XYZ file of C-alpha atoms in Angstrom:
561
model
C 0.000 0.000 0.000
C 1.180 3.518 -0.785
C 1.194 5.780 2.246
C -1.433 8.506 2.446
C -0.762 12.199 2.937
C -0.973 13.363 6.577
C -4.052 15.551 6.932
C -2.142 18.493 8.446
C -0.340 18.918 5.112
C -3.520 19.108 3.020
C -3.698 22.935 2.996
C -0.061 23.173 1.933
C -0.445 20.585 -0.808
C -3.601 22.136 -2.201
C -1.869 25.479 -2.690
C 1.255 24.051 -4.321
C 2.258 24.540 -7.933
C 4.296 21.770 -9.596
C 6.003 21.687 -12.990
C 6.715 18.433 -14.823
C 9.925 18.195 -16.862
C 10.100 15.471 -19.499
C 13.387 14.723 -21.251
C 12.868 13.747 -24.861
C 16.124 14.525 -26.646
C 17.434 10.987 -26.975
C 14.318 8.933 -27.573
C 14.358 5.848 -29.781
C 11.802 5.221 -32.518
C 9.936 2.810 -30.234
C 8.810 5.750 -28.079
C 6.548 6.932 -30.911
C 5.015 3.599 -31.983
C 1.248 3.498 -31.400
C 0.929 0.197 -29.546
C -1.002 1.173 -26.425
C -4.766 1.392 -25.762
C -6.448 4.099 -27.768
C -3.762 4.024 -30.445
C -1.304 5.926 -28.285
C 2.475 5.799 -28.062
C 4.687 5.781 -24.981
C 5.453 9.437 -25.733
C 1.737 10.293 -25.879
C 1.082 8.532 -22.587
C 4.017 10.138 -20.793
C 2.653 13.581 -21.691
C -0.798 12.538 -20.486
C 0.312 10.862 -17.273
C 2.342 13.782 -15.894
C -0.760 15.984 -16.130
C -2.277 13.695 -13.479
C 0.549 14.278 -11.010
C -0.457 16.145 -7.829
C -0.431 19.933 -8.165
C 0.560 19.772 -11.835
C 0.591 23.219 -13.391
C 2.474 22.775 -16.671
C 4.781 20.418 -18.583
C 8.165 21.425 -19.957
C 9.470 19.155 -22.722
C 13.239 19.173 -23.281
C 14.424 18.096 -26.708
C 15.982 18.942 -30.050
C 14.452 20.415 -33.182
C 12.768 17.652 -35.144
C 12.806 15.132 -32.293
C 9.040 14.848 -32.040
C 6.678 13.692 -34.807
C 3.836 15.907 -35.945
C 3.417 19.660 -35.533
C 5.198 20.807 -32.399
C 2.668 23.574 -31.866
C 0.020 21.052 -30.784
C 2.163 19.351 -28.141
C 0.646 19.867 -24.667
C 3.923 21.178 -23.284
C 6.276 24.119 -23.327
C 9.211 23.198 -25.564
C 12.850 23.852 -24.699
C 15.045 22.910 -27.669
C 18.821 22.644 -27.898
C 21.006 21.043 -30.583
C 22.836 19.056 -27.892
C 22.175 18.358 -24.229
C 24.618 17.698 -21.400
C 23.868 17.016 -17.740
C 24.686 20.604 -16.908
C 22.377 21.878 -19.668
C 19.585 19.691 -18.315
C 19.961 20.952 -14.749
C 20.291 24.556 -15.893
C 17.089 24.268 -17.940
C 15.170 22.747 -15.018
C 16.463 25.530 -12.781
C 15.537 28.279 -15.236
C 12.073 27.030 -16.185
C 11.027 26.007 -12.670
C 10.992 29.589 -11.425
C 7.776 30.186 -9.532
C 6.949 26.545 -8.790
C 7.011 24.738 -5.449
C 8.014 21.347 -6.799
C 9.591 19.911 -9.951
C 8.940 16.438 -11.328
C 11.474 14.933 -13.741
C 11.118 11.876 -15.967
C 11.943 10.678 -19.459
C 9.321 11.125 -22.161
C 9.335 7.436 -23.160
C 7.896 6.177 -19.838
C 4.204 5.419 -20.476
C 3.445 3.981 -17.019
C 4.281 7.049 -14.907
C 1.982 6.518 -11.918
C 0.039 9.450 -10.418
C -0.699 7.480 -7.223
C 2.970 6.702 -6.607
C 3.860 10.284 -7.516
C 1.341 11.527 -4.962
C 2.932 9.397 -2.242
C 6.337 10.731 -3.246
C 5.115 14.335 -3.215
C 3.522 13.897 0.207
C 6.728 12.483 1.680
C 8.783 15.174 -0.085
C 6.697 17.976 1.447
C 6.277 16.367 4.867
C 10.024 16.083 5.421
C 11.028 19.227 3.492
C 13.178 17.142 1.152
C 15.363 18.617 -1.553
C 15.471 15.485 -3.712
C 13.123 12.480 -3.637
C 12.834 9.262 -5.607
C 11.084 5.890 -5.505
C 12.995 2.688 -4.813
C 12.130 -0.983 -5.284
C 9.755 -0.545 -8.234
C 10.773 -1.141 -11.855
C 12.166 1.942 -13.564
C 9.464 3.921 -15.335
C 6.714 4.147 -12.699
C 7.950 7.167 -10.760
C 9.493 10.568 -11.476
C 12.279 12.200 -9.497
C 11.350 15.228 -7.396
C 13.350 18.399 -6.835
C 12.700 21.265 -4.445
C 12.993 24.870 -5.733
C 16.561 25.967 -6.282
C 18.090 22.495 -6.083
C 18.527 22.095 -9.853
C 20.579 25.292 -9.950
C 22.807 24.045 -7.117
C 23.307 20.743 -8.916
C 24.229 22.583 -12.125
C 27.010 24.357 -10.221
C 28.202 21.060 -8.731
C 28.356 19.552 -12.223
C 30.435 22.497 -13.370
C 31.842 22.476 -16.875
C 31.910 18.701 -17.264
C 30.651 17.496 -20.630
C 28.723 14.436 -19.446
C 25.866 13.208 -21.655
C 22.351 12.969 -20.263
C 21.558 9.469 -19.009
C 18.721 7.912 -17.049
C 20.444 8.465 -13.713
C 21.918 11.877 -14.487
C 20.253 13.813 -11.669
C 21.104 11.257 -9.002
C 24.652 10.971 -10.381
C 25.174 14.673 -9.671
C 23.485 14.444 -6.253
C 25.943 11.665 -5.370
C 28.893 14.013 -5.856
C 27.897 15.782 -2.622
C 25.182 13.530 -1.289
C 25.548 14.509 2.366
C 24.638 18.099 1.549
C 21.083 17.245 0.481
C 17.967 16.168 2.333
C 16.814 13.084 0.420
C 13.623 11.079 0.817
C 12.670 7.723 -0.684
C 9.300 6.064 -1.234
C 10.078 2.351 -0.884
C 8.099 -0.405 -2.567
C 6.482 -2.892 -0.148
C 7.849 -5.641 -2.425
C 11.388 -5.184 -3.695
C 11.211 -5.773 -7.461
C 14.718 -4.632 -8.354
C 15.967 -8.183 -8.836
C 13.801 -8.510 -11.959
C 15.793 -5.705 -13.645
C 12.732 -4.414 -15.496
C 13.034 -1.225 -17.506
C 9.584 0.155 -18.333
C 10.643 2.646 -20.974
C 10.145 2.445 -24.738
C 13.851 2.657 -25.518
C 14.321 -0.613 -27.423
C 12.378 -3.205 -29.360
C 12.763 -5.500 -26.379
C 11.379 -3.056 -23.831
C 8.531 -1.971 -26.089
C 7.434 -5.606 -26.206
C 7.707 -5.763 -22.410
C 5.567 -2.637 -22.046
C 2.926 -4.024 -24.390
C 2.808 -7.329 -22.503
C 2.763 -5.583 -19.132
C -0.168 -3.468 -20.263
C -2.129 -6.530 -21.433
C -1.294 -8.484 -18.258
C -2.484 -5.630 -16.021
C -6.115 -6.079 -17.078
C -8.069 -7.089 -14.003
C -5.096 -6.681 -11.663
C -4.157 -3.036 -11.311
C -4.709 -0.795 -14.284
C -6.257 2.539 -15.206
C -7.499 2.747 -18.790
C -5.259 -0.193 -19.648
C -2.171 1.370 -18.046
C -0.583 -0.663 -15.215
C -0.230 0.925 -11.795
C 2.832 0.521 -9.625
C 0.696 -1.050 -6.900
C -0.041 -4.027 -9.153
C 3.451 -4.634 -10.532
C 4.366 -7.342 -8.011
C 1.174 -9.294 -8.721
C 1.698 -9.094 -12.478
C 5.255 -10.409 -12.154
C 4.246 -13.166 -9.755
C 1.226 -14.430 -11.682
C 2.486 -13.934 -15.249
C 6.290 -14.254 -15.195
C 6.341 -15.669 -18.748
C 5.766 -12.171 -20.162
C 9.222 -11.092 -18.964
C 10.998 -13.229 -21.585
C 10.871 -10.807 -24.502
C 13.823 -10.822 -26.933
C 17.407 -11.988 -26.451
C 20.016 -9.392 -25.571
C 23.199 -11.445 -25.033
C 24.563 -13.341 -28.049
C 27.671 -15.430 -27.279
C 29.041 -16.558 -30.655
C 31.752 -19.159 -31.236
C 34.223 -17.783 -33.776
C 37.005 -20.342 -33.390
C 37.278 -24.009 -32.449
C 40.939 -24.152 -31.348
C 42.081 -22.878 -27.979
C 45.696 -22.230 -26.893
C 45.129 -23.923 -23.540
C 43.435 -26.972 -22.072
C 42.213 -25.587 -18.751
C 41.571 -27.856 -15.776
C 38.463 -25.914 -14.783
C 36.880 -25.799 -18.247
C 34.674 -28.503 -19.813
C 35.470 -27.501 -23.394
C 38.498 -29.774 -23.919
C 36.448 -32.884 -23.163
C 33.678 -31.942 -25.598
C 35.543 -30.143 -28.373
C 37.556 -32.964 -29.963
C 40.721 -30.892 -29.627
C 44.107 -32.286 -28.721
C 45.358 -31.848 -25.161
C 47.265 -28.685 -26.145
C 44.013 -27.124 -27.384
C 44.865 -27.321 -31.083
C 42.441 -28.769 -33.649
C 42.863 -32.233 -35.018
C 42.378 -30.958 -38.587
C 44.580 -28.580 -40.570
C 43.564 -25.510 -38.577
C 41.493 -23.970 -41.373
C 37.973 -24.194 -42.760
C 35.547 -25.613 -40.228
C 37.819 -24.581 -37.348
C 36.985 -20.890 -37.873
C 33.805 -18.947 -38.526
C 33.834 -17.199 -41.888
C 33.498 -13.389 -41.561
C 30.726 -13.364 -44.168
C 28.745 -15.842 -42.104
C 29.393 -13.740 -38.997
C 28.139 -10.631 -40.793
C 24.978 -12.501 -41.742
C 24.489 -13.469 -38.098
C 24.895 -9.838 -36.977
C 22.380 -8.560 -39.505
C 19.852 -11.196 -38.507
C 20.315 -10.311 -34.853
C 19.636 -6.645 -35.581
C 16.570 -7.476 -37.665
C 15.207 -9.657 -34.873
C 16.001 -7.899 -31.608
C 17.031 -4.433 -32.784
C 20.184 -4.382 -30.669
C 22.339 -6.770 -28.717
C 25.586 -7.595 -26.950
C 27.892 -9.835 -28.989
C 30.261 -12.010 -26.958
C 33.317 -13.514 -28.695
C 34.123 -16.311 -28.437
C 31.579 -18.664 -26.883
C 34.201 -21.433 -26.979
C 37.711 -21.397 -28.435
C 39.963 -18.349 -28.690
C 39.244 -15.412 -31.000
C 42.941 -14.437 -31.027
C 43.699 -17.598 -33.025
C 41.317 -16.582 -35.825
C 43.364 -15.419 -38.827
C 40.802 -12.653 -39.515
C 40.089 -11.659 -35.923
C 40.325 -7.906 -36.548
C 37.625 -8.147 -39.190
C 35.275 -9.638 -36.590
C 35.896 -6.707 -34.268
C 35.310 -4.207 -37.074
C 32.055 -5.859 -38.181
C 30.532 -5.430 -34.723
C 31.847 -1.943 -34.011
C 30.518 -0.500 -37.261
C 26.985 -1.382 -36.107
C 26.076 1.177 -33.413
C 23.182 -0.928 -32.103
C 25.645 -3.613 -31.002
C 28.188 -3.778 -28.193
C 31.121 -6.216 -28.322
C 32.576 -8.158 -25.406
C 35.719 -10.224 -26.053
C 36.485 -12.976 -23.553
C 40.042 -14.156 -24.034
C 42.891 -16.098 -22.481
C 45.156 -13.192 -23.398
C 47.259 -15.511 -25.536
C 47.690 -14.891 -29.258
C 47.143 -11.109 -29.335
C 49.997 -8.894 -30.474
C 50.438 -5.365 -29.212
C 49.690 -4.186 -32.736
C 46.382 -6.127 -32.702
C 45.271 -4.434 -29.508
C 46.259 -0.961 -30.695
C 44.395 -1.553 -33.949
C 41.320 -2.626 -31.979
C 41.497 0.576 -29.943
C 41.690 2.593 -33.170
C 38.572 0.846 -34.468
C 36.438 1.956 -31.525
C 34.100 4.763 -32.645
C 33.337 7.878 -30.671
C 31.367 7.104 -27.493
C 27.660 6.770 -28.012
C 24.686 4.868 -26.651
C 25.126 1.107 -26.882
C 22.901 -1.672 -25.489
C 22.709 -1.945 -21.688
C 24.870 1.163 -21.322
C 28.015 -0.705 -22.382
C 30.931 0.776 -24.261
C 31.372 -0.300 -27.895
C 34.185 -2.727 -26.986
C 34.967 -4.433 -23.670
C 37.582 -7.069 -22.820
C 37.723 -9.819 -20.191
C 41.058 -11.611 -19.723
C 40.780 -14.926 -17.866
C 43.861 -15.381 -15.695
C 42.457 -17.222 -12.635
C 45.586 -16.644 -10.519
C 48.535 -14.333 -9.920
C 50.880 -17.265 -9.255
C 52.813 -18.521 -12.328
C 53.064 -22.072 -10.919
C 49.364 -22.298 -10.157
C 48.631 -20.771 -13.557
C 50.502 -23.616 -15.256
C 48.567 -26.096 -13.123
C 45.196 -24.570 -14.001
C 45.690 -23.275 -17.544
C 49.027 -24.459 -18.884
C 51.835 -22.317 -20.347
C 51.480 -18.663 -21.300
C 51.345 -16.819 -17.964
C 53.723 -14.010 -18.916
C 52.067 -13.416 -22.296
C 48.577 -13.352 -20.746
C 49.592 -10.907 -17.998
C 51.281 -8.580 -20.486
C 48.170 -8.690 -22.686
C 46.002 -7.769 -19.695
C 48.274 -4.850 -18.802
C 48.229 -3.601 -22.389
C 44.435 -3.761 -22.490
C 44.141 -1.916 -19.174
C 46.238 0.894 -20.647
C 44.315 1.051 -23.932
C 40.819 0.455 -22.470
C 41.108 1.632 -18.834
C 37.377 1.678 -18.223
C 36.422 -1.270 -20.387
C 38.895 -4.079 -19.721
C 38.846 -6.575 -16.881
C 41.017 -9.312 -15.398
C 39.092 -12.350 -14.202
C 39.742 -15.148 -11.732
C 37.613 -18.201 -11.065
C 36.898 -18.627 -7.368
C 37.141 -22.271 -6.283
C 37.085 -24.193 -3.040
C 40.389 -24.123 -1.175
C 41.888 -21.282 -3.210
C 40.810 -18.284 -1.117
C 44.371 -17.168 -0.347
C 45.227 -17.268 -4.038
C 42.125 -15.264 -4.948
C 42.976 -12.638 -2.340
C 46.504 -12.366 -3.738
C 45.070 -11.981 -7.242
C 42.637 -9.301 -6.096
C 45.172 -7.255 -4.150
C 47.814 -7.484 -6.870
C 45.602 -6.345 -9.717
C 43.903 -3.687 -7.607
C 47.270 -1.946 -7.417
C 47.924 -2.306 -11.159
C 44.486 -1.567 -12.601
C 43.633 2.071 -13.505
C 40.231 1.835 -11.810
C 41.297 -0.473 -8.997
C 38.759 -3.120 -8.074
C 36.421 -1.921 -10.837
C 38.677 -3.732 -13.326
C 38.571 -7.058 -11.440
C 36.018 -9.845 -11.850
C 35.937 -12.701 -9.345
C 33.886 -15.266 -11.201
C 31.693 -17.905 -9.610
C 32.764 -21.489 -10.315
C 30.532 -23.409 -12.747
C 30.507 -27.219 -12.737
C 28.379 -27.250 -15.912
C 25.485 -29.274 -14.520
C 27.801 -31.873 -12.992
C 30.161 -32.282 -15.958
C 33.020 -31.051 -13.756
C 33.834 -31.667 -10.107
C 31.892 -29.519 -7.680
C 34.446 -26.985 -6.451
C 32.184 -24.088 -5.507
C 33.833 -22.030 -2.775
C 30.463 -21.234 -1.231
C 26.758 -21.470 -1.926
C 25.511 -18.070 -3.082
C 22.306 -19.302 -4.704
C 19.008 -17.602 -3.807
C 16.948 -19.022 -0.959
C 14.118 -19.552 -3.432
C 15.014 -20.705 -6.923
C 14.040 -18.356 -9.736
C 13.548 -18.750 -13.468
C 16.772 -18.922 -15.461
C 18.261 -15.626 -16.622
C 20.063 -17.360 -19.488
C 17.005 -18.999 -21.028
C 15.340 -15.613 -20.612
C 18.040 -13.401 -22.192
C 20.773 -15.381 -23.971
C 20.991 -16.887 -27.448
C 24.294 -18.769 -27.941
C 25.544 -19.696 -31.412
C 28.079 -22.493 -32.039
C 30.598 -22.594 -34.863
C 28.320 -24.508 -37.255
C 25.317 -22.266 -36.524
C 23.750 -24.599 -33.957
C 21.806 -22.755 -31.249
C 21.718 -24.735 -27.987
C 19.289 -23.842 -25.232
C 22.147 -22.307 -23.277
C 25.915 -22.420 -22.836
C 25.572 -25.208 -20.262
C 24.187 -27.526 -22.948
C 27.607 -29.057 -23.676
C 26.125 -31.994 -25.574
C 25.399 -29.557 -28.397
C 29.142 -29.512 -29.132
C 28.732 -33.158 -30.183
C 25.433 -32.624 -32.037
C 23.274 -33.649 -29.083
C 21.317 -32.133 -26.229
C 18.578 -29.544 -26.290
C 19.023 -27.533 -29.479
C 16.680 -24.750 -30.585
C 17.714 -24.819 -34.230
C 20.397 -23.622 -36.598
C 20.854 -19.920 -37.299
C 21.598 -20.577 -40.990
C 18.518 -22.731 -41.582
C 15.909 -21.382 -39.155
C 14.629 -17.886 -38.534
C 15.572 -16.303 -35.231
C 11.865 -15.935 -34.479
C 11.449 -19.708 -34.771
C 14.602 -20.470 -32.791
C 13.699 -18.098 -29.960
C 10.101 -19.295 -29.761
C 11.315 -22.874 -29.244
C 12.781 -21.779 -25.929
C 9.457 -20.492 -24.601
C 8.374 -23.899 -23.340
C 11.586 -24.383 -21.362
C 11.224 -20.953 -19.782
C 7.568 -21.644 -18.940
C 8.665 -24.861 -17.200
C 11.149 -22.843 -15.149
C 8.471 -20.330 -14.197
C 6.086 -23.088 -13.141
C 8.783 -24.875 -11.109
C 9.866 -21.611 -9.467
C 6.263 -20.974 -8.372
C 6.160 -24.428 -6.796
C 9.430 -23.785 -4.962
C 8.406 -20.347 -3.742
C 7.769 -20.414 -0.026
C 7.971 -24.203 0.205
C 11.221 -24.270 2.156
C 12.354 -27.331 0.181
C 13.393 -27.884 -3.421
C 10.508 -30.057 -4.499
C 9.941 -28.790 -8.033
C 11.368 -30.668 -11.004
C 13.400 -28.660 -13.520
C 13.861 -29.933 -17.083
C 16.948 -31.940 -18.099
C 20.372 -30.691 -16.963
C 18.693 -27.615 -15.450
C 17.955 -29.730 -12.377
C 21.681 -29.806 -11.527
C 22.524 -26.295 -12.694
C 23.376 -23.405 -10.394
C 23.982 -20.820 -13.114
C 20.321 -19.845 -13.377
C 20.794 -16.798 -11.134
C 23.918 -15.429 -12.848
C 23.345 -12.501 -15.173
C 25.264 -11.467 -18.275
C 25.184 -7.703 -18.607
């Protein structure tokens, strides 16, 4: 339940004047698609919903010339147009155009589910405690605006100074955080914490537009006003209809090479790949051992046609550095601005010239899926001890470490060193962490301590600790990932190792089947997970039956970007 306004504040609230600021300068095409009840778009609904906020007096729409379809003169808002917006510009505009109001609401203009009831609870708390900045926490993004007291936007603009930061979803809070102890902040907290579902109720991608449409349909009879879901009903929608959350894939791990320079003790690939013990292919090292760039380009174009954007991970198995045309693969992804590239590597096989060329290929910063940079690197080292490295991974320690250092210098904010945490190796992990924290440009932000994966029992169980949720949830990977093997086979997930030998649960082949068909074949597996998770919920025991290898898997709660 949302808290009511204390009666002693009614006279104050009734006399208040609030302005609503909507940011619309970086909206995607999905914001203007007419998919909601009454033939309205997310943009239309955002403009309508803010007029229902308590004490609303006017709407100020921030954008660029030509951003909004149709004649701008008929928009129910005062327009503030600039050719380019920065965080400081945003705060300065809110400060300037909020003169004479008692309260400012701020939201993005692609959020169709902005909730007047939740906004009223926020406003009441904001006024009751004389807050300077207020926000809602625990609900999916898109239900609530941020609130600013008079004069605060101007103060924040001064704190931001002359920095040239682009406007992002968390821009206001990011500036508040620079001097957070100087502000009185209030939070309206959801009675059910829904943050773990990572829902983004904004029409900023094909994926999220589908989520919004499904959410709207699922809200009928639960908690909706004119077909628009209310924040109060979000938990019930998610609990009773979790299948709607599986929309379109976002993470595409693609195998570009079959050979690998190492045969790692903690990796299942050597046993399933048919490679020799040194990781080299049994064939002549050409042809079927490497993905053809033309085939890769076809895969990328089909991904964009299907999901509109995506994160490409190279290489699902094998080592991209061994591909004779590896730089072409990097270029093909980077020249598509709707895609972000993540390269997972052993650090062996890359020359300094390769890495410098990759850095030169990176375009100017711009919006990429999930807020990622165009190109990110993860170097798997697993230890800082050369002897243990040989035991775990084989030869190549010095080359791998030098590669990691080179990447940290070329990509200081977008390269990471990774170690696999296993039982009995805590001292080694601590040494790894402390050593790289001193070397990395961003300290611990460049370090990944990865959870051990036994691949559904294919490897020994060496988990250092049990970090699984108390109640099992539906699998993130069946929900979000679409892996592609070298021959185009699409297994249900990366854990489906039998697919490497033409067995197991396969959804199709990317060269023979449409992505729509392949993705739809995974719906039944995800529905089974949802049903089993409902049975487990609150039972105190694991009594539900999960399909196939999923029963032994503990990767279901790990999340890729």
